[in-house]
mmCIF file of C-alpha atoms in Angstrom:
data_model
loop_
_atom_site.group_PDB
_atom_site.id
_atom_site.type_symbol
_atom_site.label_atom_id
_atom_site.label_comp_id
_atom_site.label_asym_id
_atom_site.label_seq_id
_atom_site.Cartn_x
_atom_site.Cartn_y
_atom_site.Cartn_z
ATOM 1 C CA UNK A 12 4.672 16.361 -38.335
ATOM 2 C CA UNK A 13 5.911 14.284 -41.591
ATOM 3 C CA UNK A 14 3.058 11.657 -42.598
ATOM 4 C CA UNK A 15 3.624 8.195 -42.950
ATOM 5 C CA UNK A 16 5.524 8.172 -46.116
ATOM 6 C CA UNK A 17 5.846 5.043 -48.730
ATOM 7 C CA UNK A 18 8.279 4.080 -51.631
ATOM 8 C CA UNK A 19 7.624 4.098 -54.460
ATOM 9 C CA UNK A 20 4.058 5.291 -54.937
ATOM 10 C CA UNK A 21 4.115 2.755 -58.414
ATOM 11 C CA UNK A 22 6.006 -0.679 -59.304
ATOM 12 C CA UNK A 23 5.642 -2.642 -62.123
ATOM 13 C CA UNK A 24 7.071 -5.797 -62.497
ATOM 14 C CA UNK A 25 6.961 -8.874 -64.142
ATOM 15 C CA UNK A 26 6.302 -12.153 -62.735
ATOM 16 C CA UNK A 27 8.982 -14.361 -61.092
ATOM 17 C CA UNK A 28 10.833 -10.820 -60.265
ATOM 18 C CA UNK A 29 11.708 -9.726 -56.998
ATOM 19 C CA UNK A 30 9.764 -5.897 -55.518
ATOM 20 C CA UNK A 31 10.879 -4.048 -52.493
ATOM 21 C CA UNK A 32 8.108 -1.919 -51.073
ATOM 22 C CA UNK A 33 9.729 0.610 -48.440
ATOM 23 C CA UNK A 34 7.694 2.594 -45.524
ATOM 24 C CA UNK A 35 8.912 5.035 -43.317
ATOM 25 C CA UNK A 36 6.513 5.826 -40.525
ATOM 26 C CA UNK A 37 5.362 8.950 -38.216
ATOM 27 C CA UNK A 38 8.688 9.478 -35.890
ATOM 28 C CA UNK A 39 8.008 7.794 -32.422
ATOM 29 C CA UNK A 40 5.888 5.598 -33.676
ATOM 30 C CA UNK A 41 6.295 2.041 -32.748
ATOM 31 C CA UNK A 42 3.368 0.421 -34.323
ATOM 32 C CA UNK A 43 3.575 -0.235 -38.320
ATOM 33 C CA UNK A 44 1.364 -2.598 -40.218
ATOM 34 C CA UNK A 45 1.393 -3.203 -43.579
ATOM 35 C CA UNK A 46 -2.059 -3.886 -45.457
ATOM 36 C CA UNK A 47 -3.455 -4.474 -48.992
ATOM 37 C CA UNK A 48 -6.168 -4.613 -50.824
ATOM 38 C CA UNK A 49 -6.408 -6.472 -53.839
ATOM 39 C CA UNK A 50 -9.240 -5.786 -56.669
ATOM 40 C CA UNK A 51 -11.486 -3.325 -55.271
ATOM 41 C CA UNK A 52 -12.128 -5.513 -52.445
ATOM 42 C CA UNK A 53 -11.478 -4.691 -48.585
ATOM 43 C CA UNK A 54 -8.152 -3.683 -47.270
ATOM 44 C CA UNK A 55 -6.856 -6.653 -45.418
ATOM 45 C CA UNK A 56 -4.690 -7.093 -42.650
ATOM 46 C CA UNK A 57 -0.749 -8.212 -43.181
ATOM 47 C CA UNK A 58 1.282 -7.825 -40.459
ATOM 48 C CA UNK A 59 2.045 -5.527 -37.176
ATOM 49 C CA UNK A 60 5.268 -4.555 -35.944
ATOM 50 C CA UNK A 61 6.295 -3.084 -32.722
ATOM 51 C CA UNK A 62 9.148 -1.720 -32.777
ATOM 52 C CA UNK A 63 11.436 -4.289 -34.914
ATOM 53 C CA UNK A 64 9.467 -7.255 -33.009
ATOM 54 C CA UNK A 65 6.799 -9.386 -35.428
ATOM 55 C CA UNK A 66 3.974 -8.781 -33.016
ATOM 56 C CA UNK A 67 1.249 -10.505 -35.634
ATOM 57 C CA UNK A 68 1.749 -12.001 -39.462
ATOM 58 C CA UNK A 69 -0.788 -13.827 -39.530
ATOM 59 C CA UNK A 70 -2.140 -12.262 -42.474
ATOM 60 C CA UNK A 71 1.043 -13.068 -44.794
ATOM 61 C CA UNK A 72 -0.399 -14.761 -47.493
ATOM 62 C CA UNK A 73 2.599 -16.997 -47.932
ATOM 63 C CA UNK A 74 6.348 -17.184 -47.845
ATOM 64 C CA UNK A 75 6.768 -15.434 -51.150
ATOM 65 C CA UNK A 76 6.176 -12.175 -48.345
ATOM 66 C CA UNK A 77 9.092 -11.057 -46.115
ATOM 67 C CA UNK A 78 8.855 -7.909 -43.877
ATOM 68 C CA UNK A 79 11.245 -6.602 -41.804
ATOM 69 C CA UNK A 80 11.760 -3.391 -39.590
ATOM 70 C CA UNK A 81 15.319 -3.658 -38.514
ATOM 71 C CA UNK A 82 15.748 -0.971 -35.658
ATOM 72 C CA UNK A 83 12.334 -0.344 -35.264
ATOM 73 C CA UNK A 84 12.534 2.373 -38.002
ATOM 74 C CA UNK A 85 11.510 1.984 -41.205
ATOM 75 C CA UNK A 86 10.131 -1.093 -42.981
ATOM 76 C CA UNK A 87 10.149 -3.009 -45.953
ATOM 77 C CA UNK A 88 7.903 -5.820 -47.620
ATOM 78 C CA UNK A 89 9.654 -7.562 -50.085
ATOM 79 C CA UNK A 90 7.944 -10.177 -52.454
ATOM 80 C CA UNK A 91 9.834 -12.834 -53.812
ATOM 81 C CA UNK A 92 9.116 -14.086 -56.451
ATOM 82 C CA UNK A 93 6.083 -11.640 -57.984
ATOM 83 C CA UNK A 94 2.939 -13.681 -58.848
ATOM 84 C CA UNK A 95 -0.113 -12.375 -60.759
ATOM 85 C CA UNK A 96 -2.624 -11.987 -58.082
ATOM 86 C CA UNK A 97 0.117 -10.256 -55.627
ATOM 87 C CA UNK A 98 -1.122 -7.030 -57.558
ATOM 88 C CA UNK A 99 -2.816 -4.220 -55.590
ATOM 89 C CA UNK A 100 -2.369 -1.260 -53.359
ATOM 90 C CA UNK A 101 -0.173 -2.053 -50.175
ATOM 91 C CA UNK A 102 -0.580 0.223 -47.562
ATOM 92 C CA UNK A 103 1.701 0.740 -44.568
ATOM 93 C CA UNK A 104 0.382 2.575 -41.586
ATOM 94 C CA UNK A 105 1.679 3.802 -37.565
ATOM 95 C CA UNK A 106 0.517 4.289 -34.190
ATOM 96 C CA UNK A 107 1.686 5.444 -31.410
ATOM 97 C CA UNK A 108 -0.114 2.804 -29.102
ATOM 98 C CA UNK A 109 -2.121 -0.808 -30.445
ATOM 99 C CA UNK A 110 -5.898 -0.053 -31.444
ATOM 100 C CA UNK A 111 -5.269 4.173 -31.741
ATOM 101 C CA UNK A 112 -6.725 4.998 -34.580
ATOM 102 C CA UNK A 113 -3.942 3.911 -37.879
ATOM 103 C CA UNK A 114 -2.132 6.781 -39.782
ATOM 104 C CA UNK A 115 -1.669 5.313 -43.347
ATOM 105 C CA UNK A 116 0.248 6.318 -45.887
ATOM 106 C CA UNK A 117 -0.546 6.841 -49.801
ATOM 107 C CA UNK A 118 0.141 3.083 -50.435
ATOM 108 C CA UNK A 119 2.327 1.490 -53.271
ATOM 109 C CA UNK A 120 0.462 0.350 -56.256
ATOM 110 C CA UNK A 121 2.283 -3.097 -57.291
ATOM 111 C CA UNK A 122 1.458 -4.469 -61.100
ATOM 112 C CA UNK A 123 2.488 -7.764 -62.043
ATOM 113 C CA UNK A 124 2.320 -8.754 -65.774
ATOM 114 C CA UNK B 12 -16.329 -14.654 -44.814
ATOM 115 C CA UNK B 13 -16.310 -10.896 -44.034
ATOM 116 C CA UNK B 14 -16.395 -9.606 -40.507
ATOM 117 C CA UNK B 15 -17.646 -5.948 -41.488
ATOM 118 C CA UNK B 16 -19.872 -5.540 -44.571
ATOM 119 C CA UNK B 17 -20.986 -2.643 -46.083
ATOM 120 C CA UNK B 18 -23.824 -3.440 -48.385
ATOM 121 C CA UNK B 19 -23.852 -0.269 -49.857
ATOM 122 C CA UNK B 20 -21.160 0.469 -52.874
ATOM 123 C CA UNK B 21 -22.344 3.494 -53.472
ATOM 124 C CA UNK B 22 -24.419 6.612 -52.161
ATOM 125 C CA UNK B 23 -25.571 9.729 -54.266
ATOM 126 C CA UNK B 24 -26.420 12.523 -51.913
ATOM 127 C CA UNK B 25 -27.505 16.834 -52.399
ATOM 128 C CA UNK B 26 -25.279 19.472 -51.055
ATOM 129 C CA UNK B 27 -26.689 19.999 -47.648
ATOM 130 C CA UNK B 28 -28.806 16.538 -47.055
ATOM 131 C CA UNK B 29 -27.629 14.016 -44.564
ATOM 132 C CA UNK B 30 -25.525 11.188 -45.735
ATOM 133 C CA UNK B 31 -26.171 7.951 -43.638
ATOM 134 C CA UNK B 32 -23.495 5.029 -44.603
ATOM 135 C CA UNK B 33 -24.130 2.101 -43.377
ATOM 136 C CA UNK B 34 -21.995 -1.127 -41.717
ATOM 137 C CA UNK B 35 -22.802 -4.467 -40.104
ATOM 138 C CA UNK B 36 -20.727 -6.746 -38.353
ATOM 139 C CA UNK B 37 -20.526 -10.501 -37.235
ATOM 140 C CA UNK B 38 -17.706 -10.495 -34.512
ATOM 141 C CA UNK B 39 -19.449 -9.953 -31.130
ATOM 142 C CA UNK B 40 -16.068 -9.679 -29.974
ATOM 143 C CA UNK B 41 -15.254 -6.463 -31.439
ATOM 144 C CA UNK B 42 -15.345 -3.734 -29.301
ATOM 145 C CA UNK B 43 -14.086 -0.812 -31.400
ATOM 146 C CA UNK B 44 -15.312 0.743 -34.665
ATOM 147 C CA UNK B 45 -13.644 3.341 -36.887
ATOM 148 C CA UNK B 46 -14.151 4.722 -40.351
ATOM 149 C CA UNK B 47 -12.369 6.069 -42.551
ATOM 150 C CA UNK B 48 -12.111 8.257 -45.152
ATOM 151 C CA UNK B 49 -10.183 8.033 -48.677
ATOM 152 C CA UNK B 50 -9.659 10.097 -51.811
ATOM 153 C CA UNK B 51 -8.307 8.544 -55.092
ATOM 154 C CA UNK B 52 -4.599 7.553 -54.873
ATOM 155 C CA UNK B 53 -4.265 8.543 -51.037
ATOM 156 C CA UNK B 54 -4.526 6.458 -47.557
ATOM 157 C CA UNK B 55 -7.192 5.955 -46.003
ATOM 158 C CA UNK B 56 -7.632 9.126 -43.286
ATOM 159 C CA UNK B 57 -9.303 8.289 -39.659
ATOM 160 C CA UNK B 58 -12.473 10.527 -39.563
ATOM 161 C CA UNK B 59 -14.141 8.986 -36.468
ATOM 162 C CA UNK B 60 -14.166 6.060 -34.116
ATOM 163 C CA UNK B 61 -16.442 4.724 -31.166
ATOM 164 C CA UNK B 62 -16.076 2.109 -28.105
ATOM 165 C CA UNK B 63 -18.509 -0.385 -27.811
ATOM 166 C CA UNK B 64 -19.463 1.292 -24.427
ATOM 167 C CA UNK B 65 -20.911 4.015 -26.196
ATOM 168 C CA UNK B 66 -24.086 4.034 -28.551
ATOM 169 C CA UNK B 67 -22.708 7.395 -30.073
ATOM 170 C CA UNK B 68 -20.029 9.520 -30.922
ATOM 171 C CA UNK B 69 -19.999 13.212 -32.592
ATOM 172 C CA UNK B 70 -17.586 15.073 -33.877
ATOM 173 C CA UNK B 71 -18.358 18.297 -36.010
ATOM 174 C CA UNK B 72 -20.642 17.530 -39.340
ATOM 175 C CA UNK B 73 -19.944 13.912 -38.338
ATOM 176 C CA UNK B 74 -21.622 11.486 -36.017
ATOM 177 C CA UNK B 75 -21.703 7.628 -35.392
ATOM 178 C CA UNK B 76 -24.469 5.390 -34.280
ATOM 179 C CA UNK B 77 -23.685 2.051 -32.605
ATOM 180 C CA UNK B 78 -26.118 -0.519 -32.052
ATOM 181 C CA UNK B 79 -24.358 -3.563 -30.798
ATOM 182 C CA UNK B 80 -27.640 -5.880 -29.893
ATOM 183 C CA UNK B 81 -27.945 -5.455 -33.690
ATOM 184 C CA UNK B 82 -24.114 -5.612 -35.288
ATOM 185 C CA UNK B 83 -24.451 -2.502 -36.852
ATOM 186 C CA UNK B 84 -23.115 1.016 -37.052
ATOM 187 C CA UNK B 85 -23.945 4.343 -38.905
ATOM 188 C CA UNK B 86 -22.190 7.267 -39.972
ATOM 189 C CA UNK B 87 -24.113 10.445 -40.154
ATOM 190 C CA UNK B 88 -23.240 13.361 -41.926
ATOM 191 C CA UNK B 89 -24.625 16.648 -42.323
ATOM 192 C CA UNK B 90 -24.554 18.503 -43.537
ATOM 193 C CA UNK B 91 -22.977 17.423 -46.879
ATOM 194 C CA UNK B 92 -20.609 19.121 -48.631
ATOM 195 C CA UNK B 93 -19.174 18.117 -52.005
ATOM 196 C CA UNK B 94 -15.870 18.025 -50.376
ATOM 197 C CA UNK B 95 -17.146 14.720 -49.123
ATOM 198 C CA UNK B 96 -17.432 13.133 -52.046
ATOM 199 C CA UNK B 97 -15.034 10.215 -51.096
ATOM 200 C CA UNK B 98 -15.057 6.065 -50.300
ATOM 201 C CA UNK B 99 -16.089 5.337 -46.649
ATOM 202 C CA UNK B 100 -14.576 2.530 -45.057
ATOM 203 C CA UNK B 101 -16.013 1.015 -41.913
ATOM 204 C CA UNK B 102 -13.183 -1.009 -39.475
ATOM 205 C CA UNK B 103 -13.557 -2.936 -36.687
ATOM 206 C CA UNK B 104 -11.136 -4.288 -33.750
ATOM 207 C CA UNK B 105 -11.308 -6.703 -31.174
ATOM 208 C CA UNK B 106 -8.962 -4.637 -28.413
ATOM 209 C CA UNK B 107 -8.533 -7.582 -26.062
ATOM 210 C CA UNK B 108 -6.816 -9.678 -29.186
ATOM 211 C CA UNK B 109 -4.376 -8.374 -31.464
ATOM 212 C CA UNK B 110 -6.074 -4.800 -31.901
ATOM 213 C CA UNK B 111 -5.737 -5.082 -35.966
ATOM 214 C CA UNK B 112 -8.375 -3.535 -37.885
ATOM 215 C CA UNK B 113 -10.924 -5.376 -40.073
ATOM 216 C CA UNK B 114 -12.266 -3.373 -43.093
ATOM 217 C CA UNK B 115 -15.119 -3.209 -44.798
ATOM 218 C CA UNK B 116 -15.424 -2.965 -48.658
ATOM 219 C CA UNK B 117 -16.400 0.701 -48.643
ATOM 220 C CA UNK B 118 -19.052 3.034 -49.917
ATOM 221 C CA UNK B 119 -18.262 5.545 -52.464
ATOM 222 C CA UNK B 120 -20.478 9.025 -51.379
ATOM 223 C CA UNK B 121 -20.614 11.193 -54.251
ATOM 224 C CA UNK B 122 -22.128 14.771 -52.921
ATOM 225 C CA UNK B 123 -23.967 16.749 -55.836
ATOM 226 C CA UNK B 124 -23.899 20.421 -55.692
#
């Protein structure tokens, strides 16, 4: 069984640019969330889809952050525009049910200079 | 303020001890506990998880300790390898809410042959 995959594995971009961050989860999976963590610090908590429903975004920092998961397939995070302290490692991960343990995948590392 | 700390941000073990990593928590509503396991540019990787109706959980070279009058959990391992020289994240979730995970900081094991 494929992983959950992400796209691309590096970005770097200045700021005031626009970054598409792509994930592509386990098949039959119809829990995604998207993470990050910034710095070192803890990963934190973004958002939860099921299927191509918003089920919980409350940890969107801001509107600058758009996700979507049209079909219930794969999913992207764009961020528009890129500010300095939207750098880190965004991870994506699946489920099959809410609360199993998360499958992530290898994260994007997003610079902004 | 952080839900799940982990005080430790680093542990230095021998091939063949036990490592003990540590976690507390402040959410009495949290009622399951994971951890997690991640190598240098890769996801984090479930390793093992426990309900709040248990007080332990074992699985192979790995166990985990609950003590919830106390807001704490353990991870045991033993014995080490050097193979398990990675950083340990604790995670927590209150099932009855949204089910997302909260993360700790992490502690980075290094095993020493």
């Amino acid at each position: 069984e494929a992983g959950v995959t992400q796209f691309p594995s590096h970005s770097v971009i200045e700021k005031g640019q626009t970054v598409t961050l792509r994930c592509d989860p386990i098949s039959g999976h119809d829990n995604l969330y998207w993470y990050r963590r910034v710095m070192g610090k803890e990963i934190k908590f973004l958002l939860h889809f099921v299927k191509e429903s918003k089920q919980d975004e409350s940890g969107m920092p801001n509107n600058r952050f758009l996700a979507e998961r049209t079909g219930g397939t794969y999913s992207t995070l764009k961020v528009q525009p890129a500010e300095l302290e939207d750098s880190g490692v965004y991870f994506c991960a699946s489920s099959q049910l809410v609360a199993a343990p998360l499958h992530f995948g290898n994260g994007t590392r997003l610079t902004v200079t | 303020d952080q839900q799940v700390k982990q005080n430790s941000p680093s542990l230095s073990v021998q091939e063949g001890r036990i490592s003990i990593l540590n976690c507390d928590y402040t959410n009495s509503m949290f009622d399951y506990f994971l951890w997690y396991k991640k190598y240098p540019a890769e996801g984090p990787t479930f390793l093992i998880s426990i309900s709040s109706i248990k007080d332990k959980n074992e699985d192979g070279r790995f166990t985990v300790f609950l003590n919830k009058s106390a807001k704490h959990l353990s991870l045991h391992i033993v014995p080490s390898q050097p193979g398990d020289s990675a950083v340990y994240f604790c995670a927590a979730s209150d099932r009855g809410s949204q089910g997302n995970l909260i993360f700790g900081k992490g502690t980075k094991l290094s095993v020493k042959p």
